[in-house]
Amino acid sequence: MKKFQKYFSLIGGIALTLSLAACGPDESGGSSGQKASSNKDYDLLVWEDIEKSAGIKDIVAKFEEENDVTVKIVEKPYAKQIEDLRLDGPAGTGPDVLTMAGDQIGTAVTEGLIKELAVDDSTQSIYTEAALQSQLVDGKVYGLPKAVETTVLYYNKDLISEDKLPKTLDEWYEYSKQNTSGDKYGFLALFDQIYYAQSVMSGYGGYIFGKDGGAYNPEDIGLNSAGALEGAEYIQKFYKEGLFPAGIIGEQGINVLESLFTEGKAAAIISGPWNVEPFKKAGINYGVVKLPELSNGKNMSAFIGVKSYNVSTYSQNAELAEKLAVYLTNEENSKTRFELTQEVPAVQALADDPAVKESEVAKAVAEQSQFSELTPNIPEMNEVWTPVDAALQTIATGKAEPKDALEQAVETVKGQIEAKHSGN
């Protein structure tokens, strides 16, 4: 299918201890196939994402048998693993292999937390171009892609049929005005967070960092540009008119949003592939499609997230850890993991695999990726999330107008970049 080919060319072209003596960033790891000298009964510790270890359990068992080693798997929220590594790595209690988000790679490399991988061109070539690009810093490979994701639109088929599904955000706005009453809602999104709001702001021409010669320029911030402002003003009306409940604003907003959907109180929400299994378990008769178009004719954008397997610089068995990372992300095992977790694989050849083509969520991610962009993976991106989210929340609650809120947020981002990254 052309859409899948285009997708894979675009995105290609997202608490146990290990008592080993700490191995610092400049020390070499052990050799492949050798047991680490520790009092633990395993050779490698893998930090896998929450509720995703089932996708690699049998793969790891086969790796253990083939290499005569023992691997321990521990589940941790993947977005938080870098935080734990900062403490557990130097203490000698961290993982050998961990899972990270692509936008964290630059920071992890700057802090010396993950190792450069000695993978050859043939290994690199199996992944989609952009997925692998998310793992590169100065042309060096620091991880291997395990899955890609974008936000998509989930809708409740018992509340709205596919043939009547609105195609534009304007139509969803009108639908919500007609179908919002009491604790029932039409369309909902976490537009008080830049991760989701960017889909509207970017569609109108806003951007986070500009680019110079293909590289992000942290001095060029477009979150207070005319396009970003237009997008923020559009978002504002969903809150002003009571189409979004106050409960989906702030830290607990995501839990409220998902609960409203699983309880059949919201016809549609913006979320990601990570909710496929939870929504299935909740018994929701849902469908998944790309995000709608905007009033300017452009499709809503989204961040392309890349999840990866990375090797800790503190691993005492680094060569074996790298071998496992390559093994977990090869074509055969990527397909197996997709079938078990529905996380869309980052392997080019799987674009034409029937199991991927027939997946509703994979198709939606593929279509949405045509209009989406990689999450910036430079360290300066860390300074964007909190102040911009805070600004969007003041817009959502009516405490500030979009122009003032975004101007202040950009000043804060610039100040934090200057304070923390001016020496980079």
Short mmCIF file of C-alpha atoms in Angstrom, two decimals:
data_model
loop_
_atom_site.label_atom_id
_atom_site.label_comp_id
_atom_site.label_asym_id
_atom_site.label_seq_id
_atom_site.Cartn_x
_atom_site.Cartn_y
_atom_site.Cartn_z
CA MET A 1 0.00 0.00 0.00
CA LYS A 2 1.30 3.40 -0.99
CA LYS A 3 0.30 4.93 2.34
CA PHE A 4 2.41 2.41 4.21
CA GLN A 5 5.31 2.83 1.84
CA LYS A 6 5.11 6.58 2.25
CA TYR A 7 4.85 6.20 6.00
CA PHE A 8 7.91 4.04 6.26
CA SER A 9 9.87 6.34 3.98
CA LEU A 10 8.80 9.39 5.97
CA ILE A 11 9.16 8.18 9.49
CA GLY A 12 11.70 6.28 8.18
CA GLY A 13 12.50 8.77 5.67
CA ILE A 14 8.82 6.19 19.05
CA ALA A 15 12.43 -2.14 41.19
CA LEU A 16 15.08 -4.59 41.24
CA THR A 17 18.74 -3.98 41.82
CA LEU A 18 21.80 -5.45 40.19
CA SER A 19 24.70 -5.45 42.59
CA LEU A 20 27.50 -5.12 40.09
CA ALA A 21 30.43 -2.85 40.79
CA ALA A 22 29.65 0.41 38.95
CA CYS A 23 31.27 0.76 35.55
CA GLY A 24 31.79 4.40 34.64
CA PRO A 25 31.12 5.95 31.22
CA ASP A 26 34.79 5.62 30.15
CA GLU A 27 35.18 1.99 31.15
CA SER A 28 34.66 -0.87 28.71
CA GLY A 29 32.02 -3.53 29.19
CA GLY A 30 32.52 -7.27 29.34
CA SER A 31 32.70 -9.52 26.29
CA SER A 32 29.77 -11.23 24.63
CA GLY A 33 28.72 -14.59 26.03
CA GLN A 34 30.65 -14.23 29.29
CA LYS A 35 28.90 -14.14 32.62
CA ALA A 36 29.41 -10.92 34.56
CA SER A 37 31.35 -11.20 37.78
CA SER A 38 28.60 -10.49 40.29
CA ASN A 39 26.66 -12.30 42.95
CA LYS A 40 23.48 -12.10 40.87
CA ASP A 41 22.12 -15.12 39.06
CA TYR A 42 21.70 -13.30 35.73
CA ASP A 43 24.02 -11.73 33.19
CA LEU A 44 21.86 -8.87 31.92
CA LEU A 45 19.16 -6.70 33.42
CA VAL A 46 16.65 -5.27 30.95
CA TRP A 47 14.30 -2.42 31.78
CA GLU A 48 11.21 -2.84 29.59
CA ASP A 49 8.17 -0.58 29.35
CA ILE A 50 5.12 -1.13 31.55
CA GLU A 51 2.89 -4.00 30.32
CA LYS A 52 5.22 -4.67 27.38
CA SER A 53 7.47 -7.45 28.71
CA ALA A 54 5.12 -10.08 27.28
CA GLY A 55 6.24 -8.90 23.87
CA ILE A 56 9.85 -9.95 24.47
CA LYS A 57 9.55 -12.77 27.01
CA ASP A 58 9.88 -15.63 24.50
CA ILE A 59 12.43 -13.69 22.42
CA VAL A 60 14.65 -13.25 25.46
CA ALA A 61 14.25 -16.92 26.38
CA LYS A 62 15.53 -17.89 22.94
CA PHE A 63 18.45 -15.44 23.28
CA GLU A 64 19.33 -16.99 26.64
CA GLU A 65 19.39 -20.46 25.14
CA GLU A 66 21.45 -19.44 22.10
CA ASN A 67 24.05 -17.57 24.18
CA ASP A 68 24.04 -19.65 27.39
CA VAL A 69 23.22 -16.61 29.49
CA THR A 70 20.47 -15.44 31.85
CA VAL A 71 18.49 -12.22 31.35
CA LYS A 72 16.28 -10.53 33.92
CA ILE A 73 13.39 -8.31 32.73
CA VAL A 74 11.94 -5.55 34.89
CA GLU A 75 9.07 -3.29 33.81
CA LYS A 76 9.37 0.49 34.32
CA PRO A 77 7.59 3.42 32.61
CA TYR A 78 9.84 4.00 29.60
CA ALA A 79 9.68 7.81 29.76
CA LYS A 80 11.05 7.70 33.33
CA GLN A 81 13.84 5.19 32.85
CA ILE A 82 16.44 7.85 32.13
CA GLU A 83 15.70 9.42 35.53
CA ASP A 84 16.27 6.13 37.33
CA LEU A 85 19.42 5.47 35.31
CA ARG A 86 20.99 8.70 36.57
CA LEU A 87 20.97 7.26 40.09
CA ASP A 88 21.03 3.50 39.56
CA GLY A 89 23.75 3.53 36.90
CA PRO A 90 26.54 5.05 39.04
CA ALA A 91 25.36 2.98 42.01
CA GLY A 92 25.85 -0.22 40.04
CA THR A 93 22.17 -1.14 40.32
CA GLY A 94 21.01 -0.02 36.90
CA PRO A 95 20.13 -1.93 33.73
CA ASP A 96 22.31 -3.16 30.93
CA VAL A 97 19.59 -2.51 28.35
CA LEU A 98 16.87 0.08 28.78
CA THR A 99 14.00 1.55 26.81
CA MET A 100 13.94 5.25 25.96
CA ALA A 101 11.99 7.84 24.00
CA GLY A 102 13.79 9.25 20.97
CA ASP A 103 13.67 12.83 22.23
CA GLN A 104 15.72 11.78 25.29
CA ILE A 105 18.69 10.53 23.27
CA GLY A 106 20.48 13.87 23.02
CA THR A 107 20.26 14.43 26.76
CA ALA A 108 21.36 10.87 27.57
CA VAL A 109 24.40 11.20 25.32
CA THR A 110 25.33 14.61 26.74
CA GLU A 111 25.16 13.19 30.27
CA GLY A 112 27.15 10.07 29.31
CA LEU A 113 24.35 7.68 30.24
CA ILE A 114 24.20 5.49 27.12
CA LYS A 115 26.87 3.88 24.96
CA GLU A 116 27.56 4.36 21.29
CA LEU A 117 26.68 1.11 19.51
CA ALA A 118 29.10 -0.57 17.12
CA VAL A 119 26.42 -1.70 14.67
CA ASP A 120 27.33 -2.08 11.01
CA ASP A 121 25.53 -0.58 8.00
CA SER A 122 23.60 -3.77 7.29
CA THR A 123 22.07 -3.66 10.77
CA GLN A 124 21.25 0.04 10.52
CA SER A 125 19.69 -0.37 7.08
CA ILE A 126 16.72 -2.45 8.26
CA TYR A 127 15.12 0.46 10.13
CA THR A 128 13.13 3.33 8.71
CA GLU A 129 15.26 6.38 8.07
CA ALA A 130 13.65 8.75 10.56
CA ALA A 131 13.38 6.06 13.25
CA LEU A 132 17.12 5.49 13.04
CA GLN A 133 17.73 9.23 12.77
CA SER A 134 16.19 9.65 16.22
CA GLN A 135 19.00 7.49 17.61
CA LEU A 136 21.87 9.44 16.02
CA VAL A 137 23.97 12.13 17.65
CA ASP A 138 26.77 13.59 15.52
CA GLY A 139 26.35 10.68 13.15
CA LYS A 140 26.91 8.05 15.82
CA VAL A 141 24.33 5.39 16.74
CA TYR A 142 23.22 5.30 20.39
CA GLY A 143 20.20 3.02 20.20
CA LEU A 144 18.10 0.76 17.98
CA PRO A 145 14.43 1.55 17.27
CA LYS A 146 11.86 -0.83 18.72
CA ALA A 147 8.62 0.99 17.78
CA VAL A 148 7.20 4.18 16.32
CA GLU A 149 4.07 6.02 17.33
CA THR A 150 2.00 9.12 16.71
CA THR A 151 -1.19 10.36 18.28
CA VAL A 152 -4.37 9.24 16.50
CA LEU A 153 -8.12 9.62 16.95
CA TYR A 154 -10.01 6.93 18.85
CA TYR A 155 -13.79 6.97 18.49
CA ASN A 156 -16.55 4.95 20.15
CA LYS A 157 -18.46 3.06 17.45
CA ASP A 158 -21.45 2.69 19.77
CA LEU A 159 -21.75 6.48 19.96
CA ILE A 160 -20.84 7.49 16.43
CA SER A 161 -20.71 5.35 13.30
CA GLU A 162 -17.75 5.38 10.94
CA ASP A 163 -19.80 6.79 8.05
CA LYS A 164 -20.79 9.82 10.14
CA LEU A 165 -17.34 10.45 11.54
CA PRO A 166 -16.34 14.14 11.26
CA LYS A 167 -13.35 14.66 8.97
CA THR A 168 -12.26 18.10 10.20
CA LEU A 169 -11.62 19.65 13.60
CA ASP A 170 -14.28 22.25 12.79
CA GLU A 171 -16.79 19.45 12.32
CA TRP A 172 -15.74 17.87 15.62
CA TYR A 173 -16.20 21.28 17.25
CA GLU A 174 -19.76 21.47 15.92
CA TYR A 175 -20.41 17.84 16.88
CA SER A 176 -19.24 18.57 20.42
CA LYS A 177 -21.54 21.58 20.72
CA GLN A 178 -24.48 19.33 19.85
CA ASN A 179 -23.43 16.36 21.98
CA THR A 180 -22.05 17.88 25.18
CA SER A 181 -24.36 17.83 28.19
CA GLY A 182 -23.94 16.81 31.80
CA ASP A 183 -21.15 14.27 31.89
CA LYS A 184 -21.38 13.41 28.18
CA TYR A 185 -18.90 14.85 25.70
CA GLY A 186 -18.17 14.78 22.01
CA PHE A 187 -14.49 15.23 21.13
CA LEU A 188 -11.81 15.55 23.82
CA ALA A 189 -8.06 16.20 23.76
CA LEU A 190 -5.32 17.19 26.19
CA PHE A 191 -4.70 20.52 24.50
CA ASP A 192 -3.27 21.93 27.73
CA GLN A 193 -0.08 19.97 26.92
CA ILE A 194 2.29 20.86 24.08
CA TYR A 195 2.63 17.19 23.14
CA TYR A 196 -1.02 17.32 21.99
CA ALA A 197 -1.51 21.04 21.32
CA GLN A 198 1.39 20.99 18.86
CA SER A 199 -0.89 19.06 16.50
CA VAL A 200 -2.99 22.21 16.06
CA MET A 201 -0.33 24.88 16.51
CA SER A 202 2.03 23.23 14.03
CA GLY A 203 -0.79 22.82 11.52
CA TYR A 204 -1.19 26.60 11.50
CA GLY A 205 2.55 27.18 11.10
CA GLY A 206 3.85 27.17 14.66
CA TYR A 207 7.02 25.28 15.51
CA ILE A 208 9.24 24.49 18.47
CA PHE A 209 12.73 24.86 17.02
CA GLY A 210 13.66 26.06 13.57
CA LYS A 211 16.31 24.25 11.56
CA ASP A 212 19.64 25.28 10.08
CA GLY A 213 20.92 22.87 7.46
CA GLY A 214 18.71 20.11 8.81
CA ALA A 215 19.86 20.57 12.43
CA TYR A 216 17.65 22.05 15.13
CA ASN A 217 18.46 25.64 16.07
CA PRO A 218 17.60 26.14 19.77
CA GLU A 219 17.89 29.90 19.32
CA ASP A 220 14.98 29.90 16.87
CA ILE A 221 11.86 29.20 18.92
CA GLY A 222 8.52 29.43 17.12
CA LEU A 223 6.09 28.83 19.96
CA ASN A 224 5.01 32.47 19.96
CA SER A 225 4.89 32.85 16.18
CA ALA A 226 1.75 33.93 14.35
CA GLY A 227 0.96 30.31 13.49
CA ALA A 228 1.38 29.11 17.06
CA LEU A 229 -0.85 31.94 18.29
CA GLU A 230 -3.55 31.11 15.75
CA GLY A 231 -3.48 27.49 16.85
CA ALA A 232 -3.66 28.42 20.54
CA GLU A 233 -6.62 30.71 19.92
CA TYR A 234 -8.41 27.88 18.11
CA ILE A 235 -7.75 25.52 21.01
CA GLN A 236 -8.99 28.09 23.51
CA LYS A 237 -12.60 27.99 22.30
CA PHE A 238 -13.04 24.32 23.28
CA TYR A 239 -12.41 25.35 26.89
CA LYS A 240 -14.23 28.69 26.80
CA GLU A 241 -17.42 27.07 25.54
CA GLY A 242 -17.33 24.22 28.06
CA LEU A 243 -16.78 21.52 25.46
CA PHE A 244 -13.81 20.21 27.46
CA PRO A 245 -14.36 19.46 31.18
CA ALA A 246 -12.11 21.09 33.76
CA GLY A 247 -11.06 17.61 34.90
CA ILE A 248 -8.91 17.00 31.81
CA ILE A 249 -6.69 19.98 32.60
CA GLY A 250 -3.50 19.41 34.55
CA GLU A 251 -1.55 16.48 35.90
CA GLN A 252 -4.48 14.06 36.24
CA GLY A 253 -6.02 15.11 32.95
CA ILE A 254 -4.90 12.04 31.03
CA ASN A 255 -6.52 9.68 33.56
CA VAL A 256 -9.80 11.60 33.43
CA LEU A 257 -9.77 11.72 29.63
CA GLU A 258 -9.17 7.99 29.30
CA SER A 259 -11.81 7.20 31.93
CA LEU A 260 -14.42 9.27 30.12
CA PHE A 261 -13.72 7.32 26.96
CA THR A 262 -13.68 3.86 28.55
CA GLU A 263 -16.91 4.69 30.41
CA GLY A 264 -18.64 5.61 27.16
CA LYS A 265 -18.94 9.28 28.10
CA ALA A 266 -16.84 10.68 25.24
CA ALA A 267 -17.40 9.95 21.57
CA ALA A 268 -13.80 10.54 20.53
CA ILE A 269 -10.40 11.37 22.03
CA ILE A 270 -6.86 11.95 20.83
CA SER A 271 -4.47 9.35 22.23
CA GLY A 272 -1.80 6.94 21.00
CA PRO A 273 -1.07 3.26 20.26
CA TRP A 274 -0.20 2.74 23.92
CA ASN A 275 -3.94 2.61 24.66
CA VAL A 276 -4.82 -0.21 22.24
CA GLU A 277 -4.62 -2.96 24.85
CA PRO A 278 -6.15 -0.95 27.75
CA PHE A 279 -9.13 0.02 25.59
CA LYS A 280 -9.55 -3.58 24.44
CA LYS A 281 -9.51 -4.78 28.04
CA ALA A 282 -12.10 -2.14 28.91
CA GLY A 283 -14.42 -3.66 26.30
CA ILE A 284 -14.81 -0.46 24.27
CA ASN A 285 -16.05 -0.90 20.71
CA TYR A 286 -13.61 1.59 19.27
CA GLY A 287 -12.18 2.58 15.92
CA VAL A 288 -8.89 4.33 15.14
CA VAL A 289 -8.23 6.89 12.39
CA LYS A 290 -5.71 9.63 11.64
CA LEU A 291 -6.21 13.07 13.16
CA PRO A 292 -8.70 15.41 11.40
CA GLU A 293 -8.00 18.31 9.07
CA LEU A 294 -7.83 21.93 10.19
CA SER A 295 -9.81 24.89 8.86
CA ASN A 296 -6.86 25.91 6.66
CA GLY A 297 -7.04 22.61 4.78
CA LYS A 298 -3.95 21.16 6.40
CA ASN A 299 -4.08 17.97 8.43
CA MET A 300 -3.45 18.14 12.15
CA SER A 301 0.18 17.34 12.83
CA ALA A 302 1.66 15.10 15.54
CA PHE A 303 4.99 14.15 17.01
CA ILE A 304 6.52 10.95 15.69
CA GLY A 305 7.81 9.21 18.78
CA VAL A 306 10.42 6.48 18.57
CA LYS A 307 10.96 3.96 21.35
CA SER A 308 14.36 2.32 21.39
CA TYR A 309 16.58 -0.17 23.16
CA ASN A 310 19.76 1.44 24.48
CA VAL A 311 22.82 0.18 26.34
CA SER A 312 23.84 1.79 29.61
CA THR A 313 27.40 3.09 29.86
CA TYR A 314 27.48 1.49 33.30
CA SER A 315 26.85 -2.04 31.98
CA GLN A 316 29.58 -4.52 32.93
CA ASN A 317 28.52 -6.75 30.06
CA ALA A 318 28.13 -4.13 27.34
CA GLU A 319 28.96 -6.28 24.31
CA LEU A 320 26.36 -8.86 25.33
CA ALA A 321 23.89 -6.05 26.04
CA GLU A 322 24.44 -4.64 22.54
CA LYS A 323 23.99 -8.09 21.04
CA LEU A 324 20.64 -8.37 22.83
CA ALA A 325 19.52 -4.93 21.61
CA VAL A 326 20.27 -5.96 18.01
CA TYR A 327 18.46 -9.26 18.56
CA LEU A 328 15.34 -7.67 20.05
CA THR A 329 14.96 -5.27 17.14
CA ASN A 330 15.69 -7.52 14.17
CA GLU A 331 12.94 -8.09 11.60
CA GLU A 332 11.66 -11.41 12.94
CA ASN A 333 11.52 -10.32 16.56
CA SER A 334 10.08 -6.89 15.71
CA LYS A 335 7.18 -8.65 14.00
CA THR A 336 6.67 -10.95 16.99
CA ARG A 337 6.66 -7.99 19.38
CA PHE A 338 4.15 -6.14 17.17
CA GLU A 339 1.79 -9.11 17.15
CA LEU A 340 1.89 -9.28 20.95
CA THR A 341 1.89 -5.57 21.83
CA GLN A 342 0.54 -3.78 18.71
CA GLU A 343 3.45 -1.34 18.96
CA VAL A 344 4.12 -0.35 15.34
CA PRO A 345 7.54 -1.69 14.29
CA ALA A 346 10.33 0.52 12.93
CA VAL A 347 11.59 -2.07 10.43
CA GLN A 348 11.14 -1.06 6.78
CA ALA A 349 10.42 -4.55 5.46
CA LEU A 350 7.43 -4.94 7.78
CA ALA A 351 5.58 -2.17 5.91
CA ASP A 352 4.31 -4.84 3.51
CA ASP A 353 3.68 -7.51 6.12
CA PRO A 354 -0.02 -8.54 6.17
CA ALA A 355 -0.18 -8.45 9.97
CA VAL A 356 0.90 -4.80 9.95
CA LYS A 357 -1.24 -3.78 6.97
CA GLU A 358 -4.37 -5.27 8.51
CA SER A 359 -3.88 -3.55 11.87
CA GLU A 360 -6.25 -0.63 12.31
CA VAL A 361 -3.91 1.21 14.65
CA ALA A 362 -0.88 0.62 12.42
CA LYS A 363 -2.82 1.98 9.45
CA ALA A 364 -3.87 5.08 11.43
CA VAL A 365 -0.29 5.69 12.60
CA ALA A 366 0.92 5.23 9.03
CA GLU A 367 -1.52 7.77 7.65
CA GLN A 368 -0.93 10.26 10.44
CA SER A 369 2.83 10.02 10.05
CA GLN A 370 2.54 11.60 6.62
CA PHE A 371 1.64 14.85 8.39
CA SER A 372 3.90 14.51 11.41
CA GLU A 373 7.47 15.19 12.54
CA LEU A 374 10.04 13.70 14.87
CA THR A 375 10.05 15.01 18.40
CA PRO A 376 13.21 17.18 18.67
CA ASN A 377 15.93 15.10 20.35
CA ILE A 378 18.31 17.90 21.34
CA PRO A 379 18.92 18.51 25.08
CA GLU A 380 17.29 21.96 24.84
CA MET A 381 13.93 20.24 24.29
CA ASN A 382 13.92 19.46 28.01
CA GLU A 383 13.39 23.16 28.70
CA VAL A 384 10.24 23.32 26.55
CA TRP A 385 7.78 20.93 28.15
CA THR A 386 7.10 22.44 31.58
CA PRO A 387 6.85 26.19 30.82
CA VAL A 388 4.82 25.67 27.63
CA ASP A 389 2.46 23.22 29.34
CA ALA A 390 2.02 25.77 32.13
CA ALA A 391 1.19 28.46 29.57
CA LEU A 392 -1.33 26.24 27.81
CA GLN A 393 -3.00 25.48 31.13
CA THR A 394 -3.45 29.18 31.86
CA ILE A 395 -5.08 29.48 28.43
CA ALA A 396 -7.32 26.49 29.15
CA THR A 397 -8.42 27.85 32.53
CA GLY A 398 -8.92 31.38 31.23
CA LYS A 399 -6.21 32.85 33.45
CA ALA A 400 -4.31 34.28 30.49
CA GLU A 401 -4.84 35.08 26.83
CA PRO A 402 -2.85 33.08 24.26
CA LYS A 403 -0.51 35.89 23.19
CA ASP A 404 0.57 36.82 26.70
CA ALA A 405 0.86 33.19 27.83
CA LEU A 406 2.97 32.11 24.85
CA GLU A 407 5.22 35.17 24.97
CA GLN A 408 5.97 34.50 28.63
CA ALA A 409 6.54 30.80 28.00
CA VAL A 410 9.05 31.50 25.23
CA GLU A 411 10.94 33.94 27.44
CA THR A 412 11.13 31.26 30.12
CA VAL A 413 12.32 28.63 27.64
CA LYS A 414 15.00 30.99 26.30
CA GLY A 415 16.16 31.81 29.82
CA GLN A 416 16.41 28.16 30.80
CA ILE A 417 18.30 27.28 27.62
CA GLU A 418 20.72 30.12 28.24
CA ALA A 419 21.24 29.08 31.86
CA LYS A 420 21.61 25.35 31.28
CA HIS A 421 22.93 24.92 27.75
CA SER A 422 24.90 28.03 26.83
CA GLY A 423 28.17 26.14 27.27
CA ASN A 424 27.16 23.26 24.95
#
